[in-house]
mmCIF file of C-alpha atoms in Angstrom:
data_model
loop_
_atom_site.group_PDB
_atom_site.id
_atom_site.type_symbol
_atom_site.label_atom_id
_atom_site.label_comp_id
_atom_site.label_asym_id
_atom_site.label_seq_id
_atom_site.Cartn_x
_atom_site.Cartn_y
_atom_site.Cartn_z
ATOM 1 C CA UNK A 279 -75.924 -56.081 6.495
ATOM 2 C CA UNK A 280 -77.653 -56.580 3.140
ATOM 3 C CA UNK A 281 -78.962 -52.992 3.082
ATOM 4 C CA UNK A 282 -75.481 -51.673 3.906
ATOM 5 C CA UNK A 283 -73.954 -53.620 1.029
ATOM 6 C CA UNK A 284 -76.728 -52.482 -1.335
ATOM 7 C CA UNK A 285 -76.201 -48.803 -0.509
ATOM 8 C CA UNK A 286 -72.481 -49.199 -1.204
ATOM 9 C CA UNK A 287 -73.205 -50.993 -4.462
ATOM 10 C CA UNK A 288 -75.608 -48.258 -5.612
ATOM 11 C CA UNK A 289 -73.070 -45.573 -4.715
ATOM 12 C CA UNK A 290 -70.352 -46.962 -6.979
ATOM 13 C CA UNK A 291 -72.680 -48.344 -9.650
ATOM 14 C CA UNK A 292 -74.184 -44.922 -10.376
ATOM 15 C CA UNK A 293 -70.899 -43.035 -10.249
ATOM 16 C CA UNK A 294 -69.476 -42.422 -13.730
ATOM 17 C CA UNK A 295 -65.704 -42.445 -13.620
ATOM 18 C CA UNK A 296 -64.635 -39.587 -15.873
ATOM 19 C CA UNK A 297 -61.200 -41.022 -16.578
ATOM 20 C CA UNK A 298 -62.573 -44.395 -17.691
ATOM 21 C CA UNK A 299 -65.295 -42.725 -19.782
ATOM 22 C CA UNK A 300 -62.690 -40.598 -21.555
ATOM 23 C CA UNK A 301 -60.659 -43.745 -22.204
ATOM 24 C CA UNK A 302 -63.664 -45.290 -23.959
ATOM 25 C CA UNK A 303 -64.408 -42.191 -26.039
ATOM 26 C CA UNK A 304 -60.734 -41.940 -27.045
ATOM 27 C CA UNK A 305 -60.862 -45.453 -28.506
ATOM 28 C CA UNK A 306 -61.812 -44.966 -32.209
ATOM 29 C CA UNK A 307 -63.297 -48.465 -32.231
ATOM 30 C CA UNK A 308 -65.975 -47.472 -29.711
ATOM 31 C CA UNK A 309 -66.238 -43.699 -29.099
ATOM 32 C CA UNK A 310 -69.669 -42.693 -27.762
ATOM 33 C CA UNK A 311 -71.300 -45.662 -29.527
ATOM 34 C CA UNK A 312 -70.207 -47.995 -26.729
ATOM 35 C CA UNK A 313 -71.810 -45.687 -24.172
ATOM 36 C CA UNK A 314 -74.991 -45.621 -26.273
ATOM 37 C CA UNK A 315 -75.050 -49.416 -26.084
ATOM 38 C CA UNK A 316 -74.186 -50.041 -22.434
ATOM 39 C CA UNK A 317 -75.579 -47.022 -20.587
ATOM 40 C CA UNK A 318 -79.261 -47.869 -21.243
ATOM 41 C CA UNK A 319 -78.558 -51.323 -19.780
ATOM 42 C CA UNK A 320 -76.895 -49.782 -16.728
ATOM 43 C CA UNK A 321 -78.842 -46.576 -16.106
ATOM 44 C CA UNK A 322 -82.176 -47.227 -17.806
ATOM 45 C CA UNK A 323 -84.131 -43.991 -18.279
ATOM 46 C CA UNK A 324 -81.198 -41.936 -16.973
ATOM 47 C CA UNK A 325 -78.866 -43.161 -19.731
ATOM 48 C CA UNK A 326 -79.151 -40.032 -21.896
ATOM 49 C CA UNK A 327 -78.328 -37.760 -18.962
ATOM 50 C CA UNK A 328 -75.288 -39.857 -18.077
ATOM 51 C CA UNK A 329 -74.036 -39.819 -21.672
ATOM 52 C CA UNK A 330 -74.404 -36.025 -21.762
ATOM 53 C CA UNK A 331 -72.366 -35.813 -18.558
ATOM 54 C CA UNK A 332 -69.556 -37.740 -20.239
ATOM 55 C CA UNK A 333 -69.684 -35.520 -23.349
ATOM 56 C CA UNK A 334 -69.719 -32.375 -21.223
ATOM 57 C CA UNK A 335 -66.781 -33.631 -19.167
ATOM 58 C CA UNK A 336 -64.835 -34.438 -22.331
ATOM 59 C CA UNK A 337 -65.530 -31.029 -23.893
ATOM 60 C CA UNK A 338 -64.372 -29.285 -20.712
ATOM 61 C CA UNK A 339 -61.125 -31.226 -20.959
ATOM 62 C CA UNK A 340 -60.706 -30.163 -24.601
ATOM 63 C CA UNK A 341 -61.224 -26.507 -23.666
ATOM 64 C CA UNK A 342 -58.679 -26.823 -20.870
ATOM 65 C CA UNK A 343 -56.071 -28.350 -23.177
ATOM 66 C CA UNK A 344 -56.897 -25.798 -25.897
ATOM 67 C CA UNK A 345 -56.077 -22.996 -23.467
ATOM 68 C CA UNK A 346 -52.688 -24.593 -22.821
ATOM 69 C CA UNK A 347 -51.968 -24.638 -26.569
ATOM 70 C CA UNK A 348 -52.976 -20.984 -26.948
ATOM 71 C CA UNK A 349 -50.731 -19.971 -24.064
ATOM 72 C CA UNK A 350 -47.780 -21.586 -25.846
ATOM 73 C CA UNK A 351 -48.771 -19.868 -29.104
ATOM 74 C CA UNK A 352 -48.895 -16.488 -27.352
ATOM 75 C CA UNK A 353 -45.367 -16.994 -26.062
ATOM 76 C CA UNK A 354 -44.237 -17.981 -29.562
ATOM 77 C CA UNK A 355 -46.033 -14.949 -31.050
ATOM 78 C CA UNK A 356 -44.231 -12.589 -28.685
ATOM 79 C CA UNK A 357 -40.936 -14.115 -29.785
ATOM 80 C CA UNK A 358 -41.870 -13.664 -33.457
ATOM 81 C CA UNK A 359 -42.740 -10.004 -32.896
ATOM 82 C CA UNK A 360 -39.269 -9.422 -31.494
ATOM 83 C CA UNK A 361 -37.811 -11.113 -34.565
ATOM 84 C CA UNK A 362 -39.957 -8.900 -36.839
ATOM 85 C CA UNK A 363 -38.372 -5.772 -35.386
ATOM 86 C CA UNK A 364 -34.957 -7.214 -36.175
ATOM 87 C CA UNK A 365 -36.062 -8.041 -39.727
ATOM 88 C CA UNK A 366 -37.249 -4.482 -40.253
ATOM 89 C CA UNK A 367 -33.730 -3.278 -39.611
ATOM 90 C CA UNK A 368 -32.370 -5.679 -42.233
ATOM 91 C CA UNK A 369 -34.533 -4.267 -45.023
ATOM 92 C CA UNK A 370 -37.980 -3.879 -46.608
ATOM 93 C CA UNK A 371 -37.739 -7.227 -48.416
ATOM 94 C CA UNK A 372 -37.709 -9.191 -45.171
ATOM 95 C CA UNK A 373 -40.433 -6.974 -43.667
ATOM 96 C CA UNK A 374 -43.010 -7.679 -46.378
ATOM 97 C CA UNK A 375 -42.239 -11.393 -46.232
ATOM 98 C CA UNK A 376 -42.852 -11.395 -42.498
ATOM 99 C CA UNK A 377 -46.106 -9.452 -42.867
ATOM 100 C CA UNK A 378 -47.258 -11.749 -45.685
ATOM 101 C CA UNK A 379 -46.675 -14.790 -43.484
ATOM 102 C CA UNK A 380 -48.840 -13.173 -40.786
ATOM 103 C CA UNK A 381 -51.546 -12.455 -43.372
ATOM 104 C CA UNK A 382 -51.630 -16.069 -44.541
ATOM 105 C CA UNK A 383 -51.690 -17.316 -40.957
ATOM 106 C CA UNK A 384 -54.653 -15.082 -40.125
ATOM 107 C CA UNK A 385 -56.589 -16.444 -43.113
ATOM 108 C CA UNK A 386 -56.227 -20.054 -42.042
ATOM 109 C CA UNK A 387 -59.386 -21.554 -40.622
ATOM 110 C CA UNK A 388 -59.005 -22.352 -36.935
ATOM 111 C CA UNK A 389 -60.882 -25.441 -35.781
ATOM 112 C CA UNK A 390 -62.681 -24.867 -32.489
ATOM 113 C CA UNK A 391 -62.412 -27.374 -29.668
ATOM 114 C CA UNK A 392 -66.099 -28.234 -29.977
ATOM 115 C CA UNK A 393 -65.937 -28.893 -33.741
ATOM 116 C CA UNK A 394 -62.841 -31.065 -33.268
ATOM 117 C CA UNK A 395 -64.738 -33.231 -30.795
ATOM 118 C CA UNK A 396 -67.860 -33.322 -32.973
ATOM 119 C CA UNK A 397 -65.821 -34.202 -36.058
ATOM 120 C CA UNK A 398 -64.195 -37.104 -34.234
ATOM 121 C CA UNK A 399 -67.507 -38.405 -32.899
ATOM 122 C CA UNK A 400 -69.259 -38.143 -36.272
ATOM 123 C CA UNK A 401 -66.644 -40.283 -38.010
ATOM 124 C CA UNK A 402 -67.461 -43.975 -38.291
ATOM 125 C CA UNK A 403 -65.980 -46.220 -35.631
ATOM 126 C CA UNK A 404 -63.127 -48.470 -36.689
ATOM 127 C CA UNK A 405 -63.477 -52.274 -36.868
ATOM 128 C CA UNK A 406 -63.228 -53.944 -33.456
ATOM 129 C CA UNK A 407 -59.768 -55.474 -33.853
ATOM 130 C CA UNK A 408 -58.262 -56.906 -30.652
ATOM 131 C CA UNK A 409 -54.753 -56.139 -31.958
ATOM 132 C CA UNK A 410 -55.581 -52.494 -32.670
ATOM 133 C CA UNK A 411 -52.747 -50.111 -31.710
ATOM 134 C CA UNK A 412 -54.611 -47.192 -30.148
ATOM 135 C CA UNK A 413 -51.418 -45.305 -29.234
ATOM 136 C CA UNK A 414 -50.129 -45.620 -32.788
ATOM 137 C CA UNK A 415 -53.467 -44.402 -34.154
ATOM 138 C CA UNK A 416 -53.413 -41.261 -32.018
ATOM 139 C CA UNK A 417 -49.781 -40.636 -32.908
ATOM 140 C CA UNK A 418 -50.760 -40.610 -36.604
ATOM 141 C CA UNK A 419 -53.897 -38.492 -36.024
ATOM 142 C CA UNK A 420 -52.173 -35.511 -34.419
ATOM 143 C CA UNK A 421 -52.626 -33.176 -37.387
ATOM 144 C CA UNK A 422 -56.332 -33.927 -37.620
ATOM 145 C CA UNK A 423 -57.100 -33.882 -33.887
ATOM 146 C CA UNK A 424 -54.239 -31.981 -32.192
ATOM 147 C CA UNK A 425 -56.053 -31.194 -28.948
ATOM 148 C CA UNK A 426 -57.531 -34.652 -28.562
ATOM 149 C CA UNK A 427 -54.120 -36.172 -29.263
ATOM 150 C CA UNK A 428 -52.766 -34.319 -26.231
ATOM 151 C CA UNK A 429 -55.613 -35.684 -24.107
ATOM 152 C CA UNK A 430 -55.014 -39.216 -25.430
ATOM 153 C CA UNK A 431 -51.289 -38.914 -24.676
ATOM 154 C CA UNK A 432 -52.016 -38.108 -21.027
ATOM 155 C CA UNK A 433 -55.141 -40.138 -20.279
ATOM 156 C CA UNK A 434 -54.263 -43.394 -22.033
ATOM 157 C CA UNK A 435 -51.121 -43.632 -19.897
ATOM 158 C CA UNK A 436 -53.145 -43.665 -16.659
ATOM 159 C CA UNK A 437 -53.065 -47.131 -15.049
ATOM 160 C CA UNK A 438 -56.415 -48.604 -14.056
ATOM 161 C CA UNK A 439 -56.173 -50.377 -10.709
ATOM 162 C CA UNK A 440 -58.829 -52.777 -9.501
ATOM 163 C CA UNK A 441 -60.005 -53.479 -5.987
ATOM 164 C CA UNK A 442 -61.192 -56.862 -4.800
ATOM 165 C CA UNK A 443 -64.978 -56.989 -4.487
ATOM 166 C CA UNK A 444 -64.735 -58.539 -1.021
ATOM 167 C CA UNK A 445 -62.827 -55.435 0.082
ATOM 168 C CA UNK A 446 -65.265 -52.962 -1.472
ATOM 169 C CA UNK A 447 -68.407 -54.493 0.012
ATOM 170 C CA UNK A 448 -67.065 -56.087 3.157
ATOM 171 C CA UNK A 449 -68.328 -54.770 6.491
ATOM 172 C CA UNK A 450 -65.387 -56.259 8.374
ATOM 173 C CA UNK A 451 -62.861 -53.659 7.273
ATOM 174 C CA UNK A 452 -59.696 -53.689 5.166
ATOM 175 C CA UNK A 453 -58.502 -57.118 4.076
ATOM 176 C CA UNK A 454 -56.074 -56.248 1.272
ATOM 177 C CA UNK A 455 -52.424 -56.983 1.890
ATOM 178 C CA UNK A 456 -49.794 -54.357 0.900
ATOM 179 C CA UNK A 457 -48.552 -56.738 -1.809
ATOM 180 C CA UNK A 458 -51.998 -57.174 -3.357
ATOM 181 C CA UNK A 459 -52.864 -53.477 -3.357
ATOM 182 C CA UNK A 460 -49.853 -52.210 -5.301
ATOM 183 C CA UNK A 461 -48.812 -52.371 -8.934
ATOM 184 C CA UNK A 462 -45.759 -54.406 -9.845
ATOM 185 C CA UNK A 463 -42.548 -52.453 -10.406
ATOM 186 C CA UNK A 464 -42.212 -53.669 -14.006
ATOM 187 C CA UNK A 465 -45.783 -52.529 -14.719
ATOM 188 C CA UNK A 466 -45.038 -49.043 -13.384
ATOM 189 C CA UNK A 467 -41.802 -48.918 -15.384
ATOM 190 C CA UNK A 468 -43.628 -49.873 -18.587
ATOM 191 C CA UNK A 469 -46.286 -47.195 -18.035
ATOM 192 C CA UNK A 470 -43.679 -44.510 -17.354
ATOM 193 C CA UNK A 471 -41.722 -45.493 -20.479
ATOM 194 C CA UNK A 472 -44.842 -45.376 -22.666
ATOM 195 C CA UNK A 473 -45.749 -41.874 -21.506
ATOM 196 C CA UNK A 474 -42.145 -40.709 -21.954
ATOM 197 C CA UNK A 475 -42.082 -42.047 -25.522
ATOM 198 C CA UNK A 476 -45.405 -40.370 -26.323
ATOM 199 C CA UNK A 477 -44.154 -37.024 -25.013
ATOM 200 C CA UNK A 478 -40.985 -37.358 -27.114
ATOM 201 C CA UNK A 479 -42.929 -38.210 -30.295
ATOM 202 C CA UNK A 480 -45.337 -35.291 -29.882
ATOM 203 C CA UNK A 481 -42.546 -32.792 -29.175
#
């Protein structure tokens, strides 16, 4: 029985939950610094590899969200091209203004997804204030970290459910009651409202 419980413990102890890791990195009070502190205590010599896994996972998420932004920009660009044709009919004055706007837009420096992540990580962590409003901070940081703000909007609204330890490591089977294993209705309502408000603010 002891060996069975130990194998189960090792299985979940070594598994890095990507969602929870992203939640830590998205907290400007901790970022990767918290992983640098705790992972050596948890994983020992494998700590660096585990931290790199978290960074790699986060960067893949940034690339995925960046692609979504570019798809929206392509749709918007197609709409602007149609408008440009209409402007050309109006007169040369509107045409050169439209072309000048395109020229200025092309000259703007575009921050890559990797540099956005690196820039965020390189900034100093904020003071560890228990009353810190992480959602408010990300709402105000949208211009600086637009892609990461989208990730924060989605991931910080994910509820974290816990499972009783006696259920996880018990060899006698399921012992949770339906009431104990579900979130309260008011908790679900609050989470849904928060995500809805975040979507509205970003739009």
